Amino acid sequence: MKSVEVCFSPDLIHFHELEGKAVVVVDIFRATSTMVAALANGVVSILPFADLEACKAKQAEGFLIAGERNGLTAPGFEMGNSPVAYLEGDYTGRKLAMTTTNGTQALEKSKGAAEILIGAFPNLQATVSYLQKLDLDVLVHCAGWKGRFNLEDSLYAGALVKSLESTHLADEDGALAMKSLFEREGHQLKKYLSKASHAKRLQNHGIESDIDFCLTLDVCDLVIRLDEEGFLVPA
Amino acid sequence: MKSVEVCFSPDLIHFHELEGKAVVVVDIFRATSTMVAALANGVVSILPFADLEACKAKQAEGFLIAGERNGLTAPGFEMGNSPVAYLEGDYTGRKLAMTTTNGTQALEKSKGAAEILIGAFPNLQATVSYLQKLDLDVLVHCAGWKGRFNLEDSLYAGALVKSLESTHLADEDGALAMKSLFEREGHQLKKYLSKASHAKRLQNHGIESDIDFCLTLDVCDLVIRLDEEGFLVPA
């Protein structure tokens, strides 16, 4: 049986072994949810950037550019970090260059893993099925909020651990704890996560519909992986 | 109403504000449990050290010296990190110099807080009552295991958050998550924590009786605080 473990912050990732593992990067509000929305709605690939300026420079090469800092669209960018924007517009065939406060940094720090996937509630089950076929040990890498533990990424980790239980043993402390948490709170995801500090920050930005998308399970039959050239693409 | 938050690792403590808060340092297996056992059984004060050699040097000044690394008594030390050893021996009136793998490092990184307390299951309720009189915001600082999240410290954090709920609001993500976890698993502490990676490490060392002590609630009516000279003493 393979194993599954959870890392709660990019600032703790150096305590976890990456080599030979499938790392699932999670930033529920909203980077990884937005990636799922974009690739499920016509965008062909996403090039992630940790740095704002490097991301913006890709516009000259025809990329659609998405930049977010602290929950808001960064100055000079076409897109922010709203998944719903991709459901509403038509971005068929576009390549996207994207940078966000937490999510793209977690992705950067996952390099060295055998496989890097993007996890979000809308494509949970698709990701589970893919991981079960892949047959590697799994590490869930939560982006957190500016280095800190956050509730929504952790609860997704719990959902993934729970969904993998027939193939991946949760005998690591983070995985055990989040599986218990999901067993307790998973039936009322939206209600429970409305208490989360980040959800409150987002509510202040008036983006209830984004939160709804981010917390909706299994509406996209899509697995996203980082390819050899550094693009996020459907698997 | 005051607030309560949880930090899961000394490597994340720089993301939390310490100033003006009561910080409760937690290292259930076994540093903080051992501190409670020692001070509840005759030891008059504990001088914590992050460094082994500095700790050992205190023997020349008449201190009883306790040193642990990776679960074992460090070479040349009188005591390791076993709480039960203090229940069995007679250490009345002794001053203790102590260093452990995780616990004393977390203590070191808590400096700057308004008040620093030592938390363990055997003195949970005493600590809760003291915090409620103190009337400061509370930060639970989990020592973790070599920088990583661990189950026993986190579950103690949940127990503390739950016990403080009449006076301290848990609206921070770590506190919310651990409160839920404790509500689900707190009724079967020993059974649940027997799955924890650190409990398994300790079982390999043949110290079941230590684990039993560490997971027994409210047998010591004792609050431990760090005083102005850097000694841990009964409050």
Coordinates of C-alpha atoms in Angstrom, one line a residue:
Chain A
M1 CA 0.0 0.0 0.0
K2 CA 1.2 3.5 -0.8
S3 CA 1.2 6.3 1.7
V4 CA -0.2 9.8 1.9
E5 CA 1.1 12.7 4.0
V6 CA 0.2 16.4 4.4
C7 CA 2.4 19.5 4.5
F8 CA 0.5 22.6 5.8
S9 CA 2.7 25.4 4.5
P10 CA 5.3 26.0 1.8
D11 CA 7.5 27.1 4.8
L12 CA 7.5 23.5 6.1
I13 CA 8.0 21.7 2.8
H14 CA 11.7 21.3 3.3
F15 CA 10.9 18.8 6.2
H16 CA 9.2 16.6 3.6
E17 CA 10.8 14.3 1.0
L18 CA 9.7 15.2 -2.5
E19 CA 11.6 12.7 -4.6
G20 CA 9.6 9.9 -6.0
K21 CA 6.3 11.3 -4.8
A22 CA 3.2 12.7 -6.4
V23 CA 2.7 16.1 -4.9
V24 CA -0.8 17.7 -5.0
V25 CA -0.6 21.5 -4.6
V26 CA -3.6 23.0 -3.0
D27 CA -4.7 26.6 -2.8
I28 CA -8.5 26.3 -2.5
F29 CA -9.1 30.1 -2.2
R30 CA -8.5 30.5 -5.1
A31 CA -5.4 29.7 -7.2
T32 CA -5.8 26.0 -7.7
S33 CA -9.6 26.3 -8.1
T34 CA -9.0 29.0 -10.7
M35 CA -6.6 26.8 -12.6
V36 CA -9.3 24.0 -12.7
A37 CA -11.9 26.5 -13.9
A38 CA -9.6 27.9 -16.6
L39 CA -8.4 24.6 -18.0
A40 CA -12.0 23.2 -17.9
N41 CA -13.2 26.1 -19.9
G42 CA -11.0 26.4 -23.0
V43 CA -7.6 27.6 -21.7
V44 CA -5.0 25.1 -23.1
S45 CA -2.2 25.5 -20.7
I46 CA -1.1 27.6 -17.7
L47 CA 2.5 28.8 -17.1
P48 CA 2.8 29.6 -13.4
F49 CA 5.0 32.4 -12.0
A50 CA 6.1 33.2 -8.5
D51 CA 7.1 36.7 -9.7
L52 CA 4.6 39.4 -10.9
E53 CA 6.9 41.1 -13.4
A54 CA 8.1 37.9 -15.1
C55 CA 4.4 36.9 -15.4
K56 CA 3.3 40.3 -16.9
A57 CA 6.1 40.1 -19.5
K58 CA 4.5 37.1 -21.1
Q59 CA 1.7 39.3 -22.4
A60 CA 4.0 40.3 -25.2
E61 CA 4.2 36.7 -26.3
G62 CA 0.4 36.4 -26.6
F63 CA -0.4 35.0 -23.2
L64 CA -3.5 36.0 -21.3
I65 CA -2.0 37.3 -18.0
A66 CA -3.5 36.7 -14.6
G67 CA -2.0 38.3 -11.5
E68 CA -3.2 38.4 -7.9
R69 CA -1.8 39.7 -4.7
N70 CA -3.7 39.8 -1.4
G71 CA -6.9 38.8 -3.0
L72 CA -7.0 41.6 -5.6
T73 CA -6.1 41.8 -9.3
A74 CA -2.6 43.1 -9.5
P75 CA -2.2 46.4 -11.4
G76 CA -1.8 45.9 -15.2
F77 CA -3.1 42.4 -15.4
E78 CA -6.1 41.2 -17.5
M79 CA -7.3 38.6 -15.0
G80 CA -7.1 38.3 -11.3
N81 CA -7.7 35.1 -9.4
S82 CA -11.4 34.5 -10.0
P83 CA -12.5 31.1 -11.1
V84 CA -15.9 32.4 -12.1
A85 CA -14.3 34.8 -14.6
Y86 CA -13.3 31.8 -16.7
L87 CA -16.7 30.3 -16.6
E88 CA -18.2 33.5 -17.9
G89 CA -15.7 34.6 -20.6
D90 CA -14.5 32.8 -23.7
Y91 CA -10.8 31.9 -23.5
T92 CA -10.8 29.0 -25.9
G93 CA -7.3 28.2 -27.1
R94 CA -5.5 30.8 -24.9
K95 CA -2.4 30.2 -23.0
L96 CA -2.4 31.7 -19.5
A97 CA 0.5 33.1 -17.5
M98 CA -0.5 33.3 -13.8
T99 CA 0.9 34.4 -10.5
T100 CA -0.9 34.4 -7.1
T101 CA 0.0 35.2 -3.5
N102 CA 0.3 31.7 -2.2
G103 CA -0.5 29.1 -4.8
T104 CA 2.2 29.6 -7.4
Q105 CA 4.9 29.8 -4.7
A106 CA 3.8 26.4 -3.4
L107 CA 4.0 25.0 -6.9
E108 CA 7.6 26.4 -7.2
K109 CA 8.6 24.7 -4.0
S110 CA 7.2 21.4 -5.1
K111 CA 9.7 21.0 -7.9
G112 CA 11.7 17.8 -7.5
A113 CA 8.7 15.6 -7.1
A114 CA 8.1 12.7 -9.5
E115 CA 4.7 14.2 -10.5
I116 CA 3.0 17.5 -9.6
L117 CA -0.7 17.9 -9.7
I118 CA -3.2 20.7 -9.0
G119 CA -5.9 19.9 -6.4
A120 CA -9.2 21.6 -5.9
F121 CA -12.7 20.5 -4.7
P122 CA -14.2 20.8 -8.3
N123 CA -11.8 18.1 -9.6
L124 CA -11.3 16.0 -6.4
Q125 CA -12.5 12.7 -7.6
A126 CA -10.7 12.9 -11.0
T127 CA -7.5 13.6 -9.1
V128 CA -8.1 10.7 -6.8
S129 CA -8.6 8.2 -9.7
Y130 CA -5.5 9.5 -11.4
L131 CA -3.4 9.1 -8.2
Q132 CA -4.7 5.6 -7.7
K133 CA -3.5 4.6 -11.2
L134 CA -0.2 6.5 -10.7
D135 CA 0.6 4.3 -7.7
L136 CA 3.1 6.7 -6.0
D137 CA 3.3 7.9 -2.4
V138 CA 1.3 11.2 -2.2
L139 CA 2.2 14.4 -0.5
V140 CA -0.5 17.1 -0.2
H141 CA 1.2 20.5 -0.3
C142 CA -1.1 23.1 1.2
A143 CA -0.3 26.7 0.0
G144 CA -1.7 28.1 3.3
W145 CA -2.0 31.8 3.8
K146 CA 1.3 33.7 3.8
G147 CA 3.1 30.8 5.4
R148 CA 0.4 29.9 7.9
F149 CA -2.0 26.9 8.2
N150 CA -5.3 27.5 6.6
L151 CA -8.6 25.7 7.0
E152 CA -9.7 25.3 3.4
D153 CA -6.5 23.8 2.1
S154 CA -6.2 21.5 5.1
L155 CA -9.8 20.3 4.7
Y156 CA -9.2 19.5 1.1
A157 CA -6.2 17.6 2.2
G158 CA -8.5 15.6 4.6
A159 CA -10.9 15.0 1.7
L160 CA -8.1 13.7 -0.5
V161 CA -6.7 11.5 2.3
K162 CA -10.2 10.1 3.0
S163 CA -10.8 9.4 -0.7
L164 CA -7.5 7.7 -1.1
E165 CA -7.9 5.4 1.9
S166 CA -8.4 2.2 -0.1
T167 CA -4.9 2.6 -1.8
H168 CA -2.9 5.1 0.4
L169 CA -2.2 4.6 4.1
A170 CA -2.6 7.7 6.2
D171 CA -0.1 7.0 9.0
E172 CA 1.5 10.4 9.1
D173 CA 0.3 12.8 11.7
G174 CA -0.9 15.6 9.3
A175 CA -2.8 13.1 7.2
L176 CA -4.4 11.4 10.2
A177 CA -5.5 14.7 11.7
M178 CA -7.0 16.1 8.5
K179 CA -8.8 12.8 7.7
S180 CA -10.5 13.1 11.2
L181 CA -11.3 16.7 10.5
F182 CA -12.9 16.0 7.2
E183 CA -14.9 13.1 8.7
R184 CA -16.3 15.6 11.2
E185 CA -16.8 18.7 9.0
G186 CA -16.9 17.4 5.4
H187 CA -20.7 17.1 5.3
Q188 CA -21.0 20.9 5.8
L189 CA -18.1 22.2 3.8
K190 CA -19.6 25.6 2.9
K191 CA -21.0 26.3 6.4
Y192 CA -17.8 25.2 8.2
L193 CA -15.4 27.0 5.8
S194 CA -17.5 30.2 6.1
K195 CA -15.7 30.6 9.5
A196 CA -12.3 30.4 7.8
S197 CA -10.2 33.6 7.9
H198 CA -9.6 33.5 4.2
A199 CA -13.3 33.0 3.3
K200 CA -14.0 36.1 5.5
R201 CA -11.3 38.1 3.6
L202 CA -12.9 37.0 0.3
Q203 CA -16.4 37.9 1.5
N204 CA -15.1 41.4 2.0
H205 CA -14.1 41.4 -1.6
G206 CA -17.7 40.6 -2.6
I207 CA -17.0 37.3 -4.4
E208 CA -19.5 34.9 -3.0
S209 CA -19.8 33.1 -6.4
D210 CA -16.1 32.4 -6.4
I211 CA -16.4 30.8 -2.9
D212 CA -19.3 28.7 -4.1
F213 CA -17.3 27.4 -7.1
C214 CA -14.2 26.7 -4.9
L215 CA -16.3 24.5 -2.5
T216 CA -18.3 22.6 -5.1
L217 CA -17.2 19.0 -5.4
D218 CA -16.6 17.1 -8.7
V219 CA -18.0 19.3 -11.3
C220 CA -14.8 19.1 -13.5
D221 CA -13.6 15.7 -14.8
L222 CA -10.1 17.1 -15.2
V223 CA -6.7 16.2 -13.9
I224 CA -4.0 18.9 -14.0
R225 CA -0.4 18.1 -14.0
L226 CA 2.8 20.1 -14.4
D227 CA 4.5 19.0 -17.7
E228 CA 8.2 18.8 -18.5
E229 CA 8.3 22.3 -19.9
G230 CA 6.7 23.8 -16.7
F231 CA 3.2 24.2 -18.1
L232 CA 0.1 23.1 -16.2
V233 CA -1.9 21.0 -18.6
P234 CA -4.8 18.5 -18.6
A235 CA -3.3 15.0 -17.8
Chain B
M1 CA -13.7 38.5 24.4
K2 CA -10.1 37.5 24.0
S3 CA -8.8 35.2 21.1
V4 CA -6.9 32.0 20.8
E5 CA -4.8 30.8 17.9
V6 CA -2.5 27.9 17.2
C7 CA 0.9 27.7 15.7
F8 CA 1.9 24.1 14.6
S9 CA 5.6 24.4 14.4
P10 CA 8.5 26.5 15.8
D11 CA 9.4 27.0 12.1
L12 CA 6.1 28.9 11.6
I13 CA 6.2 31.0 14.8
H14 CA 7.6 34.0 13.0
F15 CA 4.2 34.3 11.2
H16 CA 2.5 34.9 14.5
E17 CA 2.6 38.0 16.7
L18 CA 3.9 37.2 20.2
E19 CA 3.8 40.6 21.8
G20 CA 1.1 41.1 24.4
K21 CA 0.0 37.4 24.2
A22 CA 0.1 34.5 26.6
V23 CA 2.0 31.7 24.8
V24 CA 1.4 28.1 25.8
V25 CA 4.3 25.9 24.7
V26 CA 3.4 22.3 24.1
D27 CA 5.5 19.3 23.6
I28 CA 3.3 16.4 24.9
F29 CA 5.7 13.6 24.1
R30 CA 7.5 14.4 26.4
A31 CA 9.2 17.7 27.3
T32 CA 6.3 19.7 28.7
S33 CA 4.7 16.7 30.3
T34 CA 8.1 16.0 32.0
M35 CA 8.3 19.6 33.2
V36 CA 4.9 19.2 34.8
A37 CA 5.9 15.9 36.4
A38 CA 9.2 17.4 37.7
L39 CA 7.7 20.5 39.3
A40 CA 4.7 18.6 40.7
N41 CA 7.2 16.3 42.5
G42 CA 9.7 18.3 44.3
V43 CA 11.8 20.1 41.7
V44 CA 11.8 23.8 42.5
S45 CA 12.6 25.3 39.1
I46 CA 13.7 24.3 35.6
L47 CA 16.2 26.2 33.5
P48 CA 15.6 25.3 29.9
F49 CA 18.4 25.1 27.3
A50 CA 18.3 24.7 23.6
D51 CA 21.9 23.6 23.6
L52 CA 23.2 20.3 25.1
E53 CA 26.6 21.5 26.2
A54 CA 25.4 24.6 27.9
C55 CA 22.9 22.5 29.8
K56 CA 25.4 19.9 30.9
A57 CA 27.7 22.7 32.2
K58 CA 25.1 23.5 34.9
Q59 CA 25.9 20.3 36.7
A60 CA 29.0 22.0 38.2
E61 CA 26.6 24.5 39.8
G62 CA 24.6 21.8 41.5
F63 CA 21.8 21.5 39.0
L64 CA 20.3 18.1 38.2
I65 CA 20.8 17.8 34.5
A66 CA 18.3 16.4 32.0
G67 CA 19.2 16.0 28.3
E68 CA 17.3 14.2 25.5
R69 CA 17.9 13.9 21.8
N70 CA 15.7 11.8 19.5
G71 CA 13.9 10.2 22.4
L72 CA 17.0 9.0 24.2
T73 CA 19.0 10.2 27.2
A74 CA 21.9 12.3 25.8
P75 CA 25.3 10.9 26.8
G76 CA 26.6 12.2 30.2
F77 CA 23.2 13.4 31.5
E78 CA 21.6 12.2 34.7
M79 CA 18.1 12.4 33.4
G80 CA 16.5 11.9 30.0
N81 CA 13.0 13.0 29.2
S82 CA 10.9 10.6 31.1
P83 CA 8.1 12.2 33.3
V84 CA 7.7 8.9 35.2
A85 CA 11.3 9.1 36.4
Y86 CA 10.3 12.2 38.5
L87 CA 7.3 10.4 39.9
E88 CA 9.6 7.5 41.1
G89 CA 12.7 9.3 42.4
D90 CA 13.0 12.0 45.1
Y91 CA 14.2 15.3 43.7
T92 CA 12.8 17.6 46.4
G93 CA 14.5 21.0 46.4
R94 CA 16.5 20.3 43.3
K95 CA 17.0 22.8 40.5
L96 CA 16.8 21.2 37.1
A97 CA 18.7 22.1 33.9
M98 CA 16.9 20.6 30.9
T99 CA 17.3 20.3 27.1
T100 CA 15.1 18.3 24.7
T101 CA 14.9 17.8 20.9
N102 CA 11.8 20.0 20.3
G103 CA 10.3 21.4 23.5
T104 CA 13.1 23.7 24.7
Q105 CA 13.6 25.1 21.2
A106 CA 9.9 26.1 21.0
L107 CA 10.3 27.8 24.4
E108 CA 13.3 29.7 23.1
K109 CA 11.3 30.9 20.1
S110 CA 8.4 32.1 22.3
K111 CA 10.4 34.8 23.9
G112 CA 8.9 38.2 23.5
A113 CA 5.4 37.1 24.6
A114 CA 3.8 38.8 27.6
E115 CA 3.6 35.5 29.5
I116 CA 5.0 32.0 28.6
L117 CA 3.3 28.9 30.1
I118 CA 4.0 25.2 29.8
G119 CA 1.1 23.1 28.6
A120 CA 0.5 19.4 29.0
F121 CA -2.6 17.2 29.5
P122 CA -1.8 16.5 33.2
N123 CA -2.2 20.2 34.0
L124 CA -4.7 21.3 31.4
Q125 CA -7.5 22.6 33.6
A126 CA -5.1 24.4 35.9
T127 CA -3.6 26.2 32.9
V128 CA -7.1 27.0 31.5
S129 CA -8.2 28.6 34.8
Y130 CA -4.9 30.6 35.0
L131 CA -5.3 31.8 31.4
Q132 CA -8.9 32.9 32.0
K133 CA -7.8 35.0 35.0
L134 CA -4.8 36.4 33.0
D135 CA -7.2 37.8 30.3
L136 CA -4.7 37.9 27.4
D137 CA -5.0 36.7 23.9
V138 CA -3.6 33.1 23.8
L139 CA -1.2 31.5 21.3
V140 CA -0.7 27.8 21.5
H141 CA 2.9 27.0 20.3
C142 CA 3.2 23.4 19.3
A143 CA 6.8 22.1 19.4
G144 CA 6.0 19.5 16.7
W145 CA 8.5 17.0 15.6
K146 CA 11.6 18.4 14.0
G147 CA 9.7 21.2 12.5
R148 CA 6.7 19.2 11.4
F149 CA 3.1 19.1 12.6
N150 CA 2.4 16.5 15.1
L151 CA -0.8 14.9 16.3
E152 CA -0.4 15.0 20.1
D153 CA 0.6 18.7 20.4
S154 CA -2.1 19.7 18.0
L155 CA -4.8 17.7 19.8
Y156 CA -3.7 19.3 23.1
A157 CA -4.1 22.7 21.3
G158 CA -7.6 21.6 20.4
A159 CA -8.4 20.6 24.0
L160 CA -7.1 24.0 25.2
V161 CA -9.1 25.9 22.6
K162 CA -12.2 24.0 23.5
S163 CA -11.7 24.5 27.3
L164 CA -11.2 28.3 26.7
E165 CA -14.3 28.7 24.6
S166 CA -16.3 30.7 27.2
T167 CA -13.6 33.4 27.3
H168 CA -11.4 33.1 24.2
L169 CA -12.8 33.2 20.6
A170 CA -11.4 30.6 18.2
D171 CA -11.7 32.5 14.9
E172 CA -8.2 31.6 13.6
D173 CA -7.9 28.7 11.2
G174 CA -5.6 26.6 13.3
A175 CA -7.7 27.0 16.4
L176 CA -10.9 26.2 14.5
A177 CA -9.5 23.1 13.0
M178 CA -8.0 21.7 16.2
K179 CA -11.2 22.4 18.2
S180 CA -13.1 20.3 15.7
L181 CA -10.4 17.6 15.8
F182 CA -10.6 17.5 19.6
E183 CA -14.4 17.4 19.6
R184 CA -14.2 14.3 17.3
E185 CA -11.2 12.4 18.9
G186 CA -10.9 13.8 22.4
H187 CA -13.0 11.1 24.0
Q188 CA -10.5 8.5 23.0
L189 CA -7.2 10.3 23.4
K190 CA -5.0 7.3 24.1
K191 CA -6.5 5.1 21.4
Y192 CA -6.4 7.9 18.8
L193 CA -2.9 9.1 19.7
S194 CA -1.5 5.5 19.6
K195 CA -1.6 6.1 15.8
A196 CA 0.6 9.1 16.1
S197 CA 4.1 8.8 14.6
H198 CA 5.8 10.0 17.8
A199 CA 3.8 7.6 20.0
K200 CA 5.1 4.8 17.8
R201 CA 8.6 6.0 18.2
L202 CA 8.2 6.1 21.9
Q203 CA 6.6 2.6 22.0
N204 CA 9.8 1.4 20.3
H205 CA 11.7 2.8 23.3
G206 CA 9.6 0.7 25.7
I207 CA 8.1 3.6 27.7
E208 CA 4.4 2.9 27.8
S209 CA 4.1 4.3 31.3
D210 CA 5.5 7.7 30.0
I211 CA 2.8 7.7 27.3
D212 CA 0.2 7.0 29.9
F213 CA 1.2 9.9 32.1
C214 CA 1.5 12.3 29.1
L215 CA -2.1 11.5 28.1
T216 CA -3.7 11.6 31.5
L217 CA -5.8 14.7 32.1
D218 CA -5.8 17.0 35.2
V219 CA -3.7 15.0 37.7
C220 CA -1.5 18.0 38.6
D221 CA -3.0 21.2 39.9
L222 CA 0.0 23.2 38.8
V223 CA 0.6 26.1 36.4
I224 CA 4.1 26.6 35.1
R225 CA 5.4 29.9 33.8
L226 CA 8.7 31.3 32.7
D227 CA 9.8 33.9 35.2
E228 CA 11.9 37.0 34.5
E229 CA 15.2 35.2 35.1
G230 CA 14.4 32.5 32.6
F231 CA 13.4 29.8 35.1
L232 CA 10.3 27.7 34.7
V233 CA 8.5 27.8 38.0
P234 CA 5.0 27.1 39.5
A235 CA 2.9 30.2 38.9

